[in-house]
């Protein structure tokens, strides 16, 4: 009897901050990856002092610490995909970008975490340009919400679906033809929470309900 081929479990890496409540950041990513059948690994970028009501402090790791975490992991574990969340500052962005260029993972999902749901800023304003220049061109897909898209572009937040499509096209141009933009529409008014997916030869709505 032929032996059944063993299914290979994908290894997914989250590069993110620690939310002690587990509602976001590295802990939430690990839960999501595990629930979807991946083996989750993590590189920590920052420790936040927060709960479900707000962020009360942030301690960022050094770029050197993050580079060391990435290098030791990649040299030992086959990483099939990377998901990037909270980075915090330009030094961390540059360290992560350099690590991605060294190790060249096949898929990179960039969630540009800039402001928490509580309204607390999680990416220094001075670091936005570094995020655009250093990481957007390395991403397979970016997943900003409407305030994050506006922040990345230096524009007013989109209020209509037409404005969403225009901003998605501008973000796609910053990434290059290989990239995809999933612009999340949950901040639009009304019951719908539709997302817009933009690629080189594709644009379409992904319907959702609030």
JSON list of C-alpha atoms in Angstrom, two decimals, residues 4-209:
[
{"chain": "A", "resi": 4, "resn": "UNK", "atom": "CA", "xyz": [-0.05, 8.81, 2.03]},
{"chain": "A", "resi": 5, "resn": "UNK", "atom": "CA", "xyz": [1.95, 11.96, 1.36]},
{"chain": "A", "resi": 6, "resn": "UNK", "atom": "CA", "xyz": [2.26, 14.03, 4.49]},
{"chain": "A", "resi": 7, "resn": "UNK", "atom": "CA", "xyz": [0.72, 17.47, 4.18]},
{"chain": "A", "resi": 8, "resn": "UNK", "atom": "CA", "xyz": [3.28, 20.22, 4.64]},
{"chain": "A", "resi": 9, "resn": "UNK", "atom": "CA", "xyz": [2.19, 22.83, 7.17]},
{"chain": "A", "resi": 10, "resn": "UNK", "atom": "CA", "xyz": [3.04, 26.38, 6.05]},
{"chain": "A", "resi": 11, "resn": "UNK", "atom": "CA", "xyz": [5.20, 28.47, 8.36]},
{"chain": "A", "resi": 12, "resn": "UNK", "atom": "CA", "xyz": [3.96, 32.04, 8.77]},
{"chain": "A", "resi": 13, "resn": "UNK", "atom": "CA", "xyz": [5.84, 34.85, 10.49]},
{"chain": "A", "resi": 14, "resn": "UNK", "atom": "CA", "xyz": [4.23, 37.85, 12.15]},
{"chain": "A", "resi": 15, "resn": "UNK", "atom": "CA", "xyz": [6.39, 40.93, 12.76]},
{"chain": "A", "resi": 16, "resn": "UNK", "atom": "CA", "xyz": [4.38, 43.02, 15.20]},
{"chain": "A", "resi": 17, "resn": "UNK", "atom": "CA", "xyz": [3.97, 44.61, 18.60]},
{"chain": "A", "resi": 18, "resn": "UNK", "atom": "CA", "xyz": [2.65, 42.95, 21.74]},
{"chain": "A", "resi": 19, "resn": "UNK", "atom": "CA", "xyz": [-0.88, 43.86, 22.87]},
{"chain": "A", "resi": 20, "resn": "UNK", "atom": "CA", "xyz": [-1.20, 42.24, 26.32]},
{"chain": "A", "resi": 21, "resn": "UNK", "atom": "CA", "xyz": [-4.98, 41.94, 25.91]},
{"chain": "A", "resi": 22, "resn": "UNK", "atom": "CA", "xyz": [-4.50, 39.71, 22.86]},
{"chain": "A", "resi": 23, "resn": "UNK", "atom": "CA", "xyz": [-6.97, 41.67, 20.76]},
{"chain": "A", "resi": 24, "resn": "UNK", "atom": "CA", "xyz": [-4.41, 42.88, 18.24]},
{"chain": "A", "resi": 25, "resn": "UNK", "atom": "CA", "xyz": [-0.75, 42.63, 17.34]},
{"chain": "A", "resi": 26, "resn": "UNK", "atom": "CA", "xyz": [1.48, 39.60, 17.58]},
{"chain": "A", "resi": 27, "resn": "UNK", "atom": "CA", "xyz": [-0.80, 37.55, 19.84]},
{"chain": "A", "resi": 28, "resn": "UNK", "atom": "CA", "xyz": [-3.85, 38.08, 17.61]},
{"chain": "A", "resi": 29, "resn": "UNK", "atom": "CA", "xyz": [-1.80, 37.19, 14.52]},
{"chain": "A", "resi": 30, "resn": "UNK", "atom": "CA", "xyz": [-0.57, 33.96, 16.11]},
{"chain": "A", "resi": 31, "resn": "UNK", "atom": "CA", "xyz": [-4.17, 32.99, 16.92]},
{"chain": "A", "resi": 32, "resn": "UNK", "atom": "CA", "xyz": [-5.33, 33.73, 13.37]},
{"chain": "A", "resi": 33, "resn": "UNK", "atom": "CA", "xyz": [-2.44, 31.86, 11.75]},
{"chain": "A", "resi": 34, "resn": "UNK", "atom": "CA", "xyz": [-2.92, 28.84, 14.00]},
{"chain": "A", "resi": 35, "resn": "UNK", "atom": "CA", "xyz": [-6.68, 28.79, 13.39]},
{"chain": "A", "resi": 36, "resn": "UNK", "atom": "CA", "xyz": [-6.01, 28.68, 9.65]},
{"chain": "A", "resi": 37, "resn": "UNK", "atom": "CA", "xyz": [-3.62, 25.76, 9.81]},
{"chain": "A", "resi": 38, "resn": "UNK", "atom": "CA", "xyz": [-0.25, 27.54, 9.73]},
{"chain": "A", "resi": 39, "resn": "UNK", "atom": "CA", "xyz": [2.65, 27.20, 12.14]},
{"chain": "A", "resi": 40, "resn": "UNK", "atom": "CA", "xyz": [3.05, 30.71, 13.57]},
{"chain": "A", "resi": 41, "resn": "UNK", "atom": "CA", "xyz": [6.38, 32.36, 14.34]},
{"chain": "A", "resi": 42, "resn": "UNK", "atom": "CA", "xyz": [6.84, 35.85, 15.75]},
{"chain": "A", "resi": 43, "resn": "UNK", "atom": "CA", "xyz": [9.33, 38.72, 15.71]},
{"chain": "A", "resi": 44, "resn": "UNK", "atom": "CA", "xyz": [8.56, 41.31, 18.38]},
{"chain": "A", "resi": 45, "resn": "UNK", "atom": "CA", "xyz": [8.89, 45.00, 17.48]},
{"chain": "A", "resi": 46, "resn": "UNK", "atom": "CA", "xyz": [7.50, 46.72, 20.57]},
{"chain": "A", "resi": 47, "resn": "UNK", "atom": "CA", "xyz": [5.77, 46.14, 23.88]},
{"chain": "A", "resi": 48, "resn": "UNK", "atom": "CA", "xyz": [2.65, 48.20, 24.48]},
{"chain": "A", "resi": 49, "resn": "UNK", "atom": "CA", "xyz": [1.12, 48.94, 27.85]},
{"chain": "A", "resi": 50, "resn": "UNK", "atom": "CA", "xyz": [-2.52, 48.66, 26.85]},
{"chain": "A", "resi": 51, "resn": "UNK", "atom": "CA", "xyz": [-5.83, 46.98, 27.47]},
{"chain": "A", "resi": 52, "resn": "UNK", "atom": "CA", "xyz": [-9.15, 46.96, 25.66]},
{"chain": "A", "resi": 53, "resn": "UNK", "atom": "CA", "xyz": [-9.69, 50.65, 26.50]},
{"chain": "A", "resi": 54, "resn": "UNK", "atom": "CA", "xyz": [-6.50, 52.28, 25.27]},
{"chain": "A", "resi": 55, "resn": "UNK", "atom": "CA", "xyz": [-2.73, 52.45, 24.91]},
{"chain": "A", "resi": 56, "resn": "UNK", "atom": "CA", "xyz": [-0.91, 53.82, 27.95]},
{"chain": "A", "resi": 57, "resn": "UNK", "atom": "CA", "xyz": [2.69, 53.41, 26.84]},
{"chain": "A", "resi": 58, "resn": "UNK", "atom": "CA", "xyz": [4.95, 51.90, 24.18]},
{"chain": "A", "resi": 59, "resn": "UNK", "atom": "CA", "xyz": [8.50, 50.58, 24.49]},
{"chain": "A", "resi": 60, "resn": "UNK", "atom": "CA", "xyz": [10.07, 49.91, 21.09]},
{"chain": "A", "resi": 61, "resn": "UNK", "atom": "CA", "xyz": [12.87, 47.43, 20.52]},
{"chain": "A", "resi": 62, "resn": "UNK", "atom": "CA", "xyz": [15.99, 48.52, 18.69]},
{"chain": "A", "resi": 63, "resn": "UNK", "atom": "CA", "xyz": [16.52, 47.91, 14.99]},
{"chain": "A", "resi": 64, "resn": "UNK", "atom": "CA", "xyz": [19.49, 45.72, 15.92]},
{"chain": "A", "resi": 65, "resn": "UNK", "atom": "CA", "xyz": [17.30, 43.52, 18.14]},
{"chain": "A", "resi": 66, "resn": "UNK", "atom": "CA", "xyz": [14.74, 43.09, 15.37]},
{"chain": "A", "resi": 67, "resn": "UNK", "atom": "CA", "xyz": [17.40, 42.29, 12.76]},
{"chain": "A", "resi": 68, "resn": "UNK", "atom": "CA", "xyz": [18.84, 39.65, 15.09]},
{"chain": "A", "resi": 69, "resn": "UNK", "atom": "CA", "xyz": [15.43, 38.07, 15.64]},
{"chain": "A", "resi": 70, "resn": "UNK", "atom": "CA", "xyz": [14.76, 37.91, 11.90]},
{"chain": "A", "resi": 71, "resn": "UNK", "atom": "CA", "xyz": [18.18, 36.52, 10.97]},
{"chain": "A", "resi": 72, "resn": "UNK", "atom": "CA", "xyz": [18.21, 33.80, 13.62]},
{"chain": "A", "resi": 73, "resn": "UNK", "atom": "CA", "xyz": [14.71, 32.72, 12.61]},
{"chain": "A", "resi": 74, "resn": "UNK", "atom": "CA", "xyz": [15.17, 32.75, 8.84]},
{"chain": "A", "resi": 75, "resn": "UNK", "atom": "CA", "xyz": [18.48, 30.89, 8.97]},
{"chain": "A", "resi": 76, "resn": "UNK", "atom": "CA", "xyz": [16.77, 28.03, 10.83]},
{"chain": "A", "resi": 77, "resn": "UNK", "atom": "CA", "xyz": [13.08, 27.94, 9.79]},
{"chain": "A", "resi": 78, "resn": "UNK", "atom": "CA", "xyz": [11.54, 27.88, 6.32]},
{"chain": "A", "resi": 79, "resn": "UNK", "atom": "CA", "xyz": [9.25, 30.93, 6.31]},
{"chain": "A", "resi": 80, "resn": "UNK", "atom": "CA", "xyz": [6.53, 30.72, 3.66]},
{"chain": "A", "resi": 81, "resn": "UNK", "atom": "CA", "xyz": [4.83, 34.07, 4.31]},
{"chain": "A", "resi": 82, "resn": "UNK", "atom": "CA", "xyz": [5.31, 37.19, 6.43]},
{"chain": "A", "resi": 83, "resn": "UNK", "atom": "CA", "xyz": [2.68, 39.46, 7.92]},
{"chain": "A", "resi": 84, "resn": "UNK", "atom": "CA", "xyz": [3.83, 42.88, 9.20]},
{"chain": "A", "resi": 85, "resn": "UNK", "atom": "CA", "xyz": [1.91, 44.91, 11.74]},
{"chain": "A", "resi": 86, "resn": "UNK", "atom": "CA", "xyz": [3.01, 47.59, 14.20]},
{"chain": "A", "resi": 87, "resn": "UNK", "atom": "CA", "xyz": [6.51, 48.93, 13.53]},
{"chain": "A", "resi": 88, "resn": "UNK", "atom": "CA", "xyz": [6.54, 52.17, 15.48]},
{"chain": "A", "resi": 89, "resn": "UNK", "atom": "CA", "xyz": [9.42, 54.17, 14.05]},
{"chain": "A", "resi": 90, "resn": "UNK", "atom": "CA", "xyz": [11.77, 54.60, 11.09]},
{"chain": "A", "resi": 91, "resn": "UNK", "atom": "CA", "xyz": [14.62, 52.60, 12.65]},
{"chain": "A", "resi": 92, "resn": "UNK", "atom": "CA", "xyz": [12.39, 49.52, 12.96]},
{"chain": "A", "resi": 93, "resn": "UNK", "atom": "CA", "xyz": [11.01, 50.00, 9.44]},
{"chain": "A", "resi": 94, "resn": "UNK", "atom": "CA", "xyz": [14.51, 50.09, 8.01]},
{"chain": "A", "resi": 95, "resn": "UNK", "atom": "CA", "xyz": [15.57, 47.00, 9.96]},
{"chain": "A", "resi": 96, "resn": "UNK", "atom": "CA", "xyz": [12.55, 45.02, 8.77]},
{"chain": "A", "resi": 97, "resn": "UNK", "atom": "CA", "xyz": [13.01, 46.17, 5.16]},
{"chain": "A", "resi": 98, "resn": "UNK", "atom": "CA", "xyz": [16.67, 45.15, 5.23]},
{"chain": "A", "resi": 99, "resn": "UNK", "atom": "CA", "xyz": [15.75, 41.75, 6.65]},
{"chain": "A", "resi": 100, "resn": "UNK", "atom": "CA", "xyz": [13.16, 41.15, 3.95]},
{"chain": "A", "resi": 101, "resn": "UNK", "atom": "CA", "xyz": [15.69, 42.06, 1.28]},
{"chain": "A", "resi": 102, "resn": "UNK", "atom": "CA", "xyz": [18.22, 39.63, 2.77]},
{"chain": "A", "resi": 103, "resn": "UNK", "atom": "CA", "xyz": [15.85, 36.69, 3.09]},
{"chain": "A", "resi": 104, "resn": "UNK", "atom": "CA", "xyz": [13.35, 37.32, 0.26]},
{"chain": "A", "resi": 105, "resn": "UNK", "atom": "CA", "xyz": [10.19, 35.60, 1.59]},
{"chain": "A", "resi": 106, "resn": "UNK", "atom": "CA", "xyz": [7.73, 34.73, -1.17]},
{"chain": "A", "resi": 107, "resn": "UNK", "atom": "CA", "xyz": [4.74, 36.58, 0.29]},
{"chain": "A", "resi": 108, "resn": "UNK", "atom": "CA", "xyz": [4.64, 39.72, 2.44]},
{"chain": "A", "resi": 109, "resn": "UNK", "atom": "CA", "xyz": [1.40, 41.15, 3.83]},
{"chain": "A", "resi": 110, "resn": "UNK", "atom": "CA", "xyz": [1.79, 44.67, 5.19]},
{"chain": "A", "resi": 111, "resn": "UNK", "atom": "CA", "xyz": [-0.87, 45.99, 7.55]},
{"chain": "A", "resi": 112, "resn": "UNK", "atom": "CA", "xyz": [0.25, 49.62, 8.07]},
{"chain": "A", "resi": 113, "resn": "UNK", "atom": "CA", "xyz": [-0.67, 49.94, 11.75]},
{"chain": "A", "resi": 114, "resn": "UNK", "atom": "CA", "xyz": [-0.56, 53.66, 12.41]},
{"chain": "A", "resi": 115, "resn": "UNK", "atom": "CA", "xyz": [-3.34, 54.52, 14.86]},
{"chain": "A", "resi": 116, "resn": "UNK", "atom": "CA", "xyz": [-5.01, 52.13, 17.30]},
{"chain": "A", "resi": 117, "resn": "UNK", "atom": "CA", "xyz": [-8.77, 51.75, 17.55]},
{"chain": "A", "resi": 118, "resn": "UNK", "atom": "CA", "xyz": [-8.59, 53.86, 20.71]},
{"chain": "A", "resi": 119, "resn": "UNK", "atom": "CA", "xyz": [-7.12, 56.73, 18.66]},
{"chain": "A", "resi": 120, "resn": "UNK", "atom": "CA", "xyz": [-3.60, 56.35, 20.07]},
{"chain": "A", "resi": 121, "resn": "UNK", "atom": "CA", "xyz": [-0.82, 56.79, 17.50]},
{"chain": "A", "resi": 122, "resn": "UNK", "atom": "CA", "xyz": [1.30, 53.64, 17.00]},
{"chain": "A", "resi": 123, "resn": "UNK", "atom": "CA", "xyz": [3.58, 54.88, 14.20]},
{"chain": "A", "resi": 124, "resn": "UNK", "atom": "CA", "xyz": [5.56, 58.10, 14.57]},
{"chain": "A", "resi": 125, "resn": "UNK", "atom": "CA", "xyz": [4.44, 60.70, 12.04]},
{"chain": "A", "resi": 126, "resn": "UNK", "atom": "CA", "xyz": [8.04, 61.17, 10.95]},
{"chain": "A", "resi": 127, "resn": "UNK", "atom": "CA", "xyz": [8.22, 57.47, 10.02]},
{"chain": "A", "resi": 128, "resn": "UNK", "atom": "CA", "xyz": [5.37, 57.48, 7.49]},
{"chain": "A", "resi": 129, "resn": "UNK", "atom": "CA", "xyz": [7.65, 58.38, 4.58]},
{"chain": "A", "resi": 130, "resn": "UNK", "atom": "CA", "xyz": [10.03, 55.54, 5.54]},
{"chain": "A", "resi": 131, "resn": "UNK", "atom": "CA", "xyz": [7.12, 53.10, 5.49]},
{"chain": "A", "resi": 132, "resn": "UNK", "atom": "CA", "xyz": [6.10, 54.25, 2.02]},
{"chain": "A", "resi": 133, "resn": "UNK", "atom": "CA", "xyz": [9.61, 54.26, 0.58]},
{"chain": "A", "resi": 134, "resn": "UNK", "atom": "CA", "xyz": [11.12, 51.23, 2.30]},
{"chain": "A", "resi": 135, "resn": "UNK", "atom": "CA", "xyz": [8.32, 48.70, 2.74]},
{"chain": "A", "resi": 136, "resn": "UNK", "atom": "CA", "xyz": [5.53, 49.33, 0.24]},
{"chain": "A", "resi": 137, "resn": "UNK", "atom": "CA", "xyz": [7.71, 48.22, -2.71]},
{"chain": "A", "resi": 138, "resn": "UNK", "atom": "CA", "xyz": [8.55, 44.97, -0.88]},
{"chain": "A", "resi": 139, "resn": "UNK", "atom": "CA", "xyz": [4.95, 44.02, -0.05]},
{"chain": "A", "resi": 140, "resn": "UNK", "atom": "CA", "xyz": [2.82, 41.51, -1.91]},
{"chain": "A", "resi": 141, "resn": "UNK", "atom": "CA", "xyz": [-0.34, 43.08, -0.51]},
{"chain": "A", "resi": 142, "resn": "UNK", "atom": "CA", "xyz": [-1.07, 46.00, 1.81]},
{"chain": "A", "resi": 143, "resn": "UNK", "atom": "CA", "xyz": [-4.23, 46.19, 3.90]},
{"chain": "A", "resi": 144, "resn": "UNK", "atom": "CA", "xyz": [-4.81, 49.78, 5.08]},
{"chain": "A", "resi": 145, "resn": "UNK", "atom": "CA", "xyz": [-8.08, 51.10, 6.41]},
{"chain": "A", "resi": 146, "resn": "UNK", "atom": "CA", "xyz": [-9.27, 54.51, 5.24]},
{"chain": "A", "resi": 147, "resn": "UNK", "atom": "CA", "xyz": [-7.47, 56.64, 7.88]},
{"chain": "A", "resi": 148, "resn": "UNK", "atom": "CA", "xyz": [-4.24, 54.71, 7.24]},
{"chain": "A", "resi": 149, "resn": "UNK", "atom": "CA", "xyz": [-4.54, 55.11, 3.46]},
{"chain": "A", "resi": 150, "resn": "UNK", "atom": "CA", "xyz": [-5.02, 58.86, 3.90]},
{"chain": "A", "resi": 151, "resn": "UNK", "atom": "CA", "xyz": [-2.01, 59.03, 6.21]},
{"chain": "A", "resi": 152, "resn": "UNK", "atom": "CA", "xyz": [0.18, 57.15, 3.72]},
{"chain": "A", "resi": 153, "resn": "UNK", "atom": "CA", "xyz": [-0.85, 59.48, 0.89]},
{"chain": "A", "resi": 154, "resn": "UNK", "atom": "CA", "xyz": [-0.92, 62.73, 2.88]},
{"chain": "A", "resi": 155, "resn": "UNK", "atom": "CA", "xyz": [-4.53, 63.31, 1.87]},
{"chain": "A", "resi": 156, "resn": "UNK", "atom": "CA", "xyz": [-7.94, 63.67, 3.45]},
{"chain": "A", "resi": 157, "resn": "UNK", "atom": "CA", "xyz": [-9.68, 60.45, 4.41]},
{"chain": "A", "resi": 158, "resn": "UNK", "atom": "CA", "xyz": [-11.88, 58.95, 1.68]},
{"chain": "A", "resi": 159, "resn": "UNK", "atom": "CA", "xyz": [-15.60, 59.48, 2.32]},
{"chain": "A", "resi": 160, "resn": "UNK", "atom": "CA", "xyz": [-17.05, 57.76, -0.75]},
{"chain": "A", "resi": 161, "resn": "UNK", "atom": "CA", "xyz": [-16.42, 54.62, -2.76]},
{"chain": "A", "resi": 162, "resn": "UNK", "atom": "CA", "xyz": [-15.12, 56.68, -5.68]},
{"chain": "A", "resi": 163, "resn": "UNK", "atom": "CA", "xyz": [-12.56, 58.32, -3.41]},
{"chain": "A", "resi": 164, "resn": "UNK", "atom": "CA", "xyz": [-11.62, 54.88, -2.05]},
{"chain": "A", "resi": 165, "resn": "UNK", "atom": "CA", "xyz": [-10.90, 53.62, -5.57]},
{"chain": "A", "resi": 166, "resn": "UNK", "atom": "CA", "xyz": [-8.77, 56.68, -6.36]},
{"chain": "A", "resi": 167, "resn": "UNK", "atom": "CA", "xyz": [-6.69, 56.29, -3.22]},
{"chain": "A", "resi": 168, "resn": "UNK", "atom": "CA", "xyz": [-6.25, 52.55, -3.80]},
{"chain": "A", "resi": 169, "resn": "UNK", "atom": "CA", "xyz": [-4.91, 53.30, -7.29]},
{"chain": "A", "resi": 170, "resn": "UNK", "atom": "CA", "xyz": [-2.43, 55.84, -5.86]},
{"chain": "A", "resi": 171, "resn": "UNK", "atom": "CA", "xyz": [-1.21, 53.34, -3.26]},
{"chain": "A", "resi": 172, "resn": "UNK", "atom": "CA", "xyz": [-0.84, 50.68, -5.91]},
{"chain": "A", "resi": 173, "resn": "UNK", "atom": "CA", "xyz": [1.34, 53.02, -7.94]},
{"chain": "A", "resi": 174, "resn": "UNK", "atom": "CA", "xyz": [3.64, 53.42, -4.92]},
{"chain": "A", "resi": 175, "resn": "UNK", "atom": "CA", "xyz": [3.99, 49.63, -4.61]},
{"chain": "A", "resi": 176, "resn": "UNK", "atom": "CA", "xyz": [4.66, 48.80, -8.23]},
{"chain": "A", "resi": 177, "resn": "UNK", "atom": "CA", "xyz": [2.85, 46.49, -10.67]},
{"chain": "A", "resi": 178, "resn": "UNK", "atom": "CA", "xyz": [3.52, 43.34, -8.66]},
{"chain": "A", "resi": 179, "resn": "UNK", "atom": "CA", "xyz": [1.59, 44.56, -5.60]},
{"chain": "A", "resi": 180, "resn": "UNK", "atom": "CA", "xyz": [-2.00, 44.43, -4.43]},
{"chain": "A", "resi": 181, "resn": "UNK", "atom": "CA", "xyz": [-3.95, 46.92, -2.31]},
{"chain": "A", "resi": 182, "resn": "UNK", "atom": "CA", "xyz": [-6.83, 45.72, -0.12]},
{"chain": "A", "resi": 183, "resn": "UNK", "atom": "CA", "xyz": [-8.39, 49.01, 1.03]},
{"chain": "A", "resi": 184, "resn": "UNK", "atom": "CA", "xyz": [-10.77, 48.35, 3.91]},
{"chain": "A", "resi": 185, "resn": "UNK", "atom": "CA", "xyz": [-13.99, 50.36, 3.87]},
{"chain": "A", "resi": 186, "resn": "UNK", "atom": "CA", "xyz": [-15.17, 49.87, 7.43]},
{"chain": "A", "resi": 187, "resn": "UNK", "atom": "CA", "xyz": [-14.90, 53.60, 8.16]},
{"chain": "A", "resi": 188, "resn": "UNK", "atom": "CA", "xyz": [-17.48, 54.55, 5.52]},
{"chain": "A", "resi": 189, "resn": "UNK", "atom": "CA", "xyz": [-20.90, 55.57, 6.80]},
{"chain": "A", "resi": 190, "resn": "UNK", "atom": "CA", "xyz": [-23.82, 53.18, 6.46]},
{"chain": "A", "resi": 191, "resn": "UNK", "atom": "CA", "xyz": [-24.42, 49.49, 7.03]},
{"chain": "A", "resi": 192, "resn": "UNK", "atom": "CA", "xyz": [-22.06, 48.28, 4.32]},
{"chain": "A", "resi": 193, "resn": "UNK", "atom": "CA", "xyz": [-18.36, 47.72, 5.01]},
{"chain": "A", "resi": 194, "resn": "UNK", "atom": "CA", "xyz": [-17.14, 46.96, 1.50]},
{"chain": "A", "resi": 195, "resn": "UNK", "atom": "CA", "xyz": [-13.43, 46.58, 0.70]},
{"chain": "A", "resi": 196, "resn": "UNK", "atom": "CA", "xyz": [-11.75, 47.46, -2.60]},
{"chain": "A", "resi": 197, "resn": "UNK", "atom": "CA", "xyz": [-9.06, 45.20, -4.09]},
{"chain": "A", "resi": 198, "resn": "UNK", "atom": "CA", "xyz": [-6.67, 46.87, -6.56]},
{"chain": "A", "resi": 199, "resn": "UNK", "atom": "CA", "xyz": [-4.08, 45.09, -8.71]},
{"chain": "A", "resi": 200, "resn": "UNK", "atom": "CA", "xyz": [-2.22, 45.77, -11.93]},
{"chain": "A", "resi": 201, "resn": "UNK", "atom": "CA", "xyz": [-5.02, 44.47, -14.16]},
{"chain": "A", "resi": 202, "resn": "UNK", "atom": "CA", "xyz": [-7.85, 44.13, -11.68]},
{"chain": "A", "resi": 203, "resn": "UNK", "atom": "CA", "xyz": [-10.09, 46.21, -9.47]},
{"chain": "A", "resi": 204, "resn": "UNK", "atom": "CA", "xyz": [-13.17, 44.98, -7.67]},
{"chain": "A", "resi": 205, "resn": "UNK", "atom": "CA", "xyz": [-15.36, 45.24, -4.60]},
{"chain": "A", "resi": 206, "resn": "UNK", "atom": "CA", "xyz": [-15.44, 42.66, -1.83]},
{"chain": "A", "resi": 207, "resn": "UNK", "atom": "CA", "xyz": [-18.87, 43.17, -0.23]},
{"chain": "A", "resi": 208, "resn": "UNK", "atom": "CA", "xyz": [-19.13, 43.15, 3.56]},
{"chain": "A", "resi": 209, "resn": "UNK", "atom": "CA", "xyz": [-21.66, 44.02, 6.24]}
]
